[in-house]
């Protein structure tokens, strides 16, 4: 079985926990886009793990964890993460496989990310060099993991890139640039460590599919941050939606059996860009505190708002969701009233579909449907029928509005605080 799991909002939906639960049955767990801008939080035995690049399956024994060709890899961050997980006795050496086609992040990518943010206007990026690295990929001058394996060719390509980047940095930003010799030494050192992990992962995955293995494709960020389908330009630089799993892992779309979208019971986003259902200060402070809404990668406070179904339905449609995993229902436990945004008002018009134009979206006002809250603790509920009736009504309403069934409900950060409906 091949399952794609995607964030159906602006990222941080709690994908890490759901992937961790599904990983138990999976044979392969595959990251297919993004890089160490992601931060997937998983709580195991009261210990919190944050994974940035390595698929969350590494926390389970004997799961093959693949970093697919669509990912951009910062070797420094990767090696730090490998060493961190080795300290916990996890078998990273045996189980981590990195595509020979991943693009490599260099310090000049990180610097360009920072300088662009400062000088050209804010996207609110994670400053990990993700956008500039993907830009080189699309511009066909990036360096890939396979290049790291060929010392002579790597040196030649790096030299050309450093020369070009330094000229640009000097001219545009008056920055002295980077030393080619220093970068070469540093990256050849990384290559020695990464070498044993690098392979053609698309062959491995397609062989596994033939053998009917269970493959879980782990999306990072969320559909509204998709470079094509998100709130452009306030997006990340990859295809975060389900289609990205196919191109980013080298597996045909016809092979995907289920597509699970993860949504929070409300909405959050980090970074800049419109968020139509954003709370006022009182609710913002309360939900942010209860939901621990601070970025796993950058620590930035997340902006919070009511559940936006215009967003969720857009996601359900773009991704072709077969199932929904809803997280953080417990964060709403104390509210007297819960609201769902069912459409936007734009000037005198009612919009039911998510507008592609960011300037229109910025002027949209949410139209809400209100429901009574449940005002009971849900974190101890083990089965769907244990949930308070108003909580079930809320879930059923969301499911109908999204046009997708809710199969998993998460009511806390621990593995056991999860209701699997199906
Ligand atoms: P970048 O991916 O660092 O280029 O950042 C682009 C946008 O995506 C910014 O708004 C970031 O806050 C957002 N972003 C990137 N990664 C994540 C994530 O894992 N969760 C939530 N937002 C993210």
XYZ file of C-alpha atoms and ligand atoms in Angstrom:
445
model
C 0.000 0.000 0.000
C 1.230 3.503 -0.823
C -0.017 6.330 1.354
C 0.718 10.022 0.901
C 0.349 12.227 3.949
C 0.142 15.977 3.381
C -0.439 19.080 5.432
C -3.776 20.500 4.343
C -3.332 24.003 5.783
C -0.244 26.245 6.207
C 2.017 23.585 7.747
C 2.444 22.670 11.427
C -0.783 20.639 11.353
C 0.777 17.931 13.536
C 1.921 15.705 10.675
C 4.870 14.391 12.728
C 2.618 12.630 15.209
C 0.307 11.109 12.575
C 3.264 9.923 10.491
C 4.766 8.391 13.606
C 1.584 6.401 14.246
C 1.256 5.272 10.633
C 4.983 4.442 10.494
C 4.434 1.541 12.850
C 2.929 -0.459 9.975
C 4.992 1.040 7.132
C 8.123 -0.509 5.629
C 9.416 2.667 3.991
C 8.938 6.301 5.024
C 9.819 8.854 2.370
C 10.385 12.621 2.477
C 9.769 14.033 -1.012
C 10.117 17.832 -0.856
C 11.368 20.719 1.253
C 14.399 20.483 3.484
C 15.343 21.407 7.014
C 12.768 24.209 6.952
C 10.418 21.469 8.226
C 10.126 20.562 11.878
C 8.126 17.431 12.652
C 7.520 16.986 16.359
C 6.985 13.486 17.739
C 6.575 12.591 21.429
C 7.793 9.093 22.386
C 7.777 7.981 26.033
C 7.381 11.617 27.147
C 10.483 12.623 25.186
C 10.009 15.156 22.412
C 11.871 14.605 19.134
C 11.981 17.237 16.394
C 12.891 15.952 12.950
C 13.938 18.403 10.267
C 15.244 16.250 7.431
C 15.255 12.602 8.413
C 11.838 10.935 7.932
C 9.998 10.433 11.228
C 10.066 6.642 10.670
C 13.613 6.647 12.088
C 12.050 6.555 15.575
C 10.797 3.029 14.815
C 13.014 -0.028 14.463
C 13.948 -1.392 11.036
C 12.091 1.091 8.856
C 13.781 2.248 5.692
C 13.826 6.059 5.734
C 14.270 7.683 2.368
C 15.100 11.270 1.484
C 13.710 11.486 -2.042
C 15.029 13.408 -5.029
C 12.620 16.332 -4.473
C 14.263 17.288 -1.167
C 17.014 19.886 -0.750
C 19.648 18.783 1.753
C 21.882 20.902 3.925
C 24.673 18.428 4.799
C 25.625 20.284 7.953
C 22.055 20.052 9.292
C 21.711 16.452 8.114
C 24.891 15.252 9.821
C 23.912 17.040 13.032
C 20.571 15.237 12.933
C 22.185 11.865 12.138
C 24.530 12.233 15.130
C 21.665 13.339 17.367
C 19.591 10.246 16.590
C 22.575 7.910 16.847
C 22.980 9.070 20.450
C 19.569 7.549 21.140
C 20.754 4.239 19.713
C 18.689 4.566 16.519
C 20.107 2.705 13.542
C 20.508 5.639 11.161
C 23.480 4.087 9.352
C 21.462 1.075 8.285
C 18.114 2.711 7.584
C 18.702 6.147 6.062
C 18.925 6.318 2.254
C 19.380 9.599 0.389
C 18.567 10.049 -3.286
C 21.569 10.707 -5.515
C 19.436 13.462 -7.076
C 18.756 15.645 -4.006
C 20.089 19.169 -4.394
C 22.663 20.350 -1.893
C 22.349 23.549 0.155
C 25.507 25.667 0.512
C 26.214 28.587 2.877
C 25.678 31.017 -0.026
C 22.086 29.755 -0.321
C 21.503 30.479 3.366
C 23.079 33.917 3.054
C 21.036 34.770 -0.049
C 17.883 33.700 1.797
C 18.708 36.098 4.659
C 19.766 38.983 2.405
C 16.696 38.685 0.177
C 14.476 38.776 3.233
C 16.238 41.894 4.520
C 16.505 43.814 1.279
C 13.658 42.678 -0.969
C 10.700 42.388 1.349
C 9.629 39.728 3.724
C 8.234 36.298 2.973
C 9.093 35.292 6.518
C 11.245 32.342 5.413
C 13.011 29.984 7.802
C 16.349 31.333 6.437
C 17.623 27.820 5.775
C 18.518 28.579 2.132
C 15.633 26.522 0.770
C 14.394 28.993 -1.887
C 17.864 29.891 -3.287
C 18.774 26.173 -3.501
C 15.585 25.322 -5.425
C 16.260 28.390 -7.615
C 19.636 26.883 -8.611
C 17.928 23.548 -9.266
C 15.422 25.138 -11.642
C 18.189 27.278 -13.124
C 20.092 24.027 -13.807
C 23.250 25.020 -11.997
C 22.679 23.264 -8.659
C 24.905 20.562 -7.203
C 23.390 17.192 -6.367
C 24.304 14.383 -3.981
C 25.710 12.403 -6.921
C 28.182 15.260 -7.516
C 29.528 14.775 -4.001
C 30.648 11.290 -5.044
C 32.908 12.532 -7.825
C 35.644 14.639 -6.271
C 37.079 16.077 -9.510
C 33.772 17.022 -11.084
C 32.421 18.328 -7.796
C 35.433 20.651 -7.427
C 34.935 21.970 -10.982
C 31.206 22.630 -10.568
C 31.618 24.161 -7.123
C 34.334 26.499 -8.374
C 32.065 27.825 -11.114
C 29.174 28.273 -8.685
C 31.222 30.025 -5.998
C 32.667 32.398 -8.603
C 29.219 33.281 -9.899
C 27.669 33.628 -6.435
C 30.550 35.771 -5.157
C 30.231 38.136 -8.122
C 26.506 38.452 -7.475
C 26.973 38.934 -3.721
C 29.585 41.641 -4.283
C 27.605 43.506 -6.911
C 24.132 43.367 -5.410
C 24.775 43.140 -1.683
C 28.331 44.438 -1.303
C 29.233 41.184 0.461
C 32.715 39.675 0.189
C 31.450 36.185 -0.620
C 32.870 32.732 0.195
C 36.186 30.951 -0.098
C 36.052 28.172 -2.685
C 38.881 26.235 -1.006
C 37.184 26.363 2.367
C 33.836 25.204 0.934
C 35.496 22.419 -1.032
C 37.272 21.106 2.062
C 34.104 21.353 4.145
C 31.827 19.629 1.610
C 34.274 16.846 0.750
C 34.253 16.124 4.478
C 30.440 15.929 4.422
C 30.644 13.693 1.339
C 32.735 11.158 3.253
C 29.991 10.862 5.876
C 27.033 10.937 3.468
C 28.499 8.562 0.872
C 27.196 5.344 2.376
C 23.635 6.707 2.414
C 23.460 7.857 -1.228
C 21.613 5.687 -3.778
C 19.047 5.788 -6.575
C 16.017 5.818 -4.293
C 13.449 5.716 -7.086
C 14.719 2.230 -8.064
C 14.540 1.120 -4.426
C 10.976 2.413 -4.064
C 9.685 0.944 -7.305
C 11.187 -2.436 -6.381
C 9.501 -2.177 -2.982
C 6.179 -1.411 -4.684
C 6.541 -4.562 -6.792
C 7.021 -6.509 -3.561
C 3.814 -4.938 -2.166
C 5.615 -3.172 0.674
C 3.836 -0.427 2.649
C 5.273 2.973 1.693
C 4.407 6.162 3.523
C 5.177 9.442 1.792
C 5.744 12.136 4.398
C 4.845 15.614 3.180
C 6.390 18.671 4.805
C 4.856 22.164 5.200
C 1.262 22.409 3.941
C -0.833 22.752 0.800
C -1.290 26.501 1.290
C 2.513 26.837 1.185
C 2.706 24.956 -2.143
C 4.680 26.936 -4.739
C 1.798 26.541 -7.256
C -1.344 26.120 -5.180
C -0.526 28.152 -2.077
C -0.726 31.826 -1.209
C 2.020 32.863 -3.651
C 4.445 34.584 -3.036
C 4.042 33.758 0.677
C 4.818 30.097 0.083
C 7.748 27.724 0.248
C 9.659 26.738 -2.897
C 8.411 23.193 -3.494
C 5.223 21.293 -4.322
C 3.971 20.435 -0.868
C 0.723 18.941 -2.183
C 0.199 15.253 -2.996
C 1.423 15.577 -6.592
C 4.860 16.421 -5.198
C 5.140 12.897 -3.769
C 5.195 11.460 -7.240
C 7.803 13.784 -8.767
C 9.756 14.112 -5.526
C 10.186 10.359 -5.039
C 10.166 9.056 -8.602
C 6.999 6.982 -8.188
C 4.094 7.125 -10.623
C 0.892 8.873 -9.392
C -1.046 5.783 -10.438
C 0.644 3.885 -7.573
C -0.798 6.032 -4.778
C -3.593 4.266 -2.883
C -4.590 6.765 -0.208
C -4.009 10.445 0.375
C -4.386 11.618 3.938
C -4.639 15.329 4.686
C -3.730 16.516 8.159
C -5.728 19.494 9.467
C -5.715 21.194 12.818
C -9.073 21.755 14.517
C -8.321 25.451 13.913
C -5.879 27.237 11.605
C -2.308 28.465 12.103
C 0.441 29.933 9.981
C 3.977 31.240 10.546
C 5.582 33.905 8.455
C 3.922 36.628 6.436
C 0.847 36.530 4.187
C -2.932 36.664 4.602
C -4.745 34.536 7.190
C -8.444 35.467 6.800
C -9.694 33.830 10.014
C -6.933 35.212 12.275
C -8.049 35.604 15.915
C -8.117 38.847 17.881
C -5.640 39.221 20.731
C -7.515 37.447 23.554
C -8.280 34.236 21.652
C -4.884 34.385 19.947
C -3.033 34.408 23.264
C -5.183 31.668 24.713
C -5.025 29.252 21.777
C -1.329 29.926 21.210
C -0.651 29.046 24.850
C -2.917 25.988 24.959
C -1.758 24.697 21.578
C 1.943 25.547 22.192
C 1.872 27.338 18.891
C 5.531 28.198 18.439
C 7.516 27.097 15.353
C 9.453 23.822 15.758
C 12.235 25.090 13.493
C 12.497 28.793 14.274
C 10.612 29.132 17.577
C 8.503 31.946 16.081
C 4.989 32.363 17.522
C 2.389 31.013 15.103
C -0.583 33.114 14.072
C -3.842 31.331 14.950
C -7.430 31.551 13.678
C -10.718 29.680 13.312
C -11.011 26.628 11.061
C -11.088 27.912 7.495
C -13.068 25.547 5.313
C -12.424 27.526 2.130
C -8.796 26.559 2.701
C -9.590 22.963 3.705
C -11.861 22.357 0.711
C -9.232 23.809 -1.621
C -6.763 21.330 -0.088
C -9.175 18.419 -0.328
C -9.597 19.166 -4.001
C -5.935 19.828 -4.927
C -4.749 16.720 -3.075
C -7.705 14.423 -3.765
C -7.909 13.591 -0.067
C -9.282 10.138 0.676
C -8.992 10.689 4.441
C -8.453 13.447 6.952
C -6.507 13.278 10.209
C -7.687 16.069 12.492
C -5.305 17.178 15.236
C -5.402 19.291 18.400
C -9.128 18.973 18.997
C -8.365 19.201 22.752
C -7.013 22.755 22.330
C -10.610 23.930 21.746
C -11.996 22.048 24.788
C -12.702 25.099 26.947
C -14.442 27.257 24.326
C -18.149 28.095 24.667
C -18.506 28.574 20.943
C -16.525 27.350 17.923
C -16.624 28.953 14.499
C -16.045 27.612 11.006
C -15.372 29.875 8.047
C -17.510 28.557 5.190
C -16.942 31.287 2.574
C -15.293 34.682 2.113
C -16.894 38.037 1.479
C -14.932 40.007 -1.100
C -16.404 43.473 -1.687
C -20.043 42.632 -2.487
C -19.347 39.067 -3.610
C -19.424 35.783 -1.724
C -16.454 33.558 -2.634
C -16.780 29.819 -2.052
C -13.472 28.963 -3.725
C -10.022 29.920 -2.574
C -8.855 32.879 -4.693
C -5.551 32.514 -6.533
C -4.865 36.239 -6.306
C -3.188 37.188 -3.034
C -4.450 40.791 -3.267
C -8.034 39.550 -3.430
C -7.408 37.140 -0.541
C -5.965 39.977 1.564
C -9.278 41.805 1.306
C -11.488 38.780 1.987
C -13.567 38.753 5.170
C -14.574 35.372 6.595
C -18.219 34.314 6.703
C -18.706 32.170 9.792
C -20.980 29.413 10.906
C -21.097 29.096 14.677
C -21.515 25.946 16.779
C -21.731 25.404 20.533
C -18.467 24.283 22.156
C -18.243 21.066 24.223
C -16.483 22.489 27.289
C -15.243 19.062 28.362
C -11.835 17.449 28.377
C -11.304 15.311 25.267
C -7.694 14.280 25.912
C -8.711 11.103 27.744
C -11.172 9.952 25.036
C -10.054 6.651 23.526
C -12.886 5.952 21.088
C -14.848 8.214 18.804
C -18.011 7.633 20.778
C -16.257 8.810 23.986
C -16.016 12.318 22.552
C -18.570 14.863 23.839
C -21.566 15.120 21.530
C -20.802 18.716 20.503
C -17.237 17.746 19.620
C -18.578 14.952 17.398
C -21.028 17.402 15.812
C -18.146 19.773 15.087
C -16.122 16.965 13.463
C -19.061 15.720 11.437
C -19.803 19.228 10.194
C -16.154 19.710 9.174
C -16.106 16.378 7.392
C -19.243 17.249 5.412
C -17.948 20.707 4.534
C -14.529 19.395 3.412
C -16.077 16.517 1.495
C -13.622 14.038 3.053
C -13.968 11.600 5.915
C -12.150 12.163 9.177
C -10.427 8.855 9.969
C -8.055 9.923 12.735
C -8.668 12.402 15.575
C -5.759 13.521 17.745
C -6.527 14.836 21.241
C -3.010 15.297 22.648
C 0.645 15.092 21.698
C 1.279 11.520 22.896
C 0.823 8.435 20.717
C -1.936 7.104 22.952
C -3.946 10.339 22.691
C -5.257 9.360 19.277
C -8.629 8.053 18.090
C -8.431 5.916 14.967
C -11.876 5.751 13.405
C -10.928 3.546 10.544
P 11.025 28.746 3.438
O 10.424 27.396 3.226
O 12.065 28.769 4.522
O 11.493 29.367 2.159
O 9.855 29.718 3.976
C 8.749 30.090 3.147
C 7.456 30.115 3.946
O 7.127 28.790 4.334
C 7.525 30.926 5.242
O 6.262 31.521 5.459
C 7.775 29.867 6.305
O 7.320 30.282 7.575
C 6.951 28.734 5.741
N 7.419 27.419 6.192
C 8.486 26.730 5.760
N 8.582 25.551 6.380
C 7.540 25.477 7.216
C 7.068 24.460 8.111
O 7.634 23.374 8.247
N 5.926 24.774 8.789
C 5.258 25.937 8.616
N 5.647 26.887 7.798
C 6.776 26.665 7.090
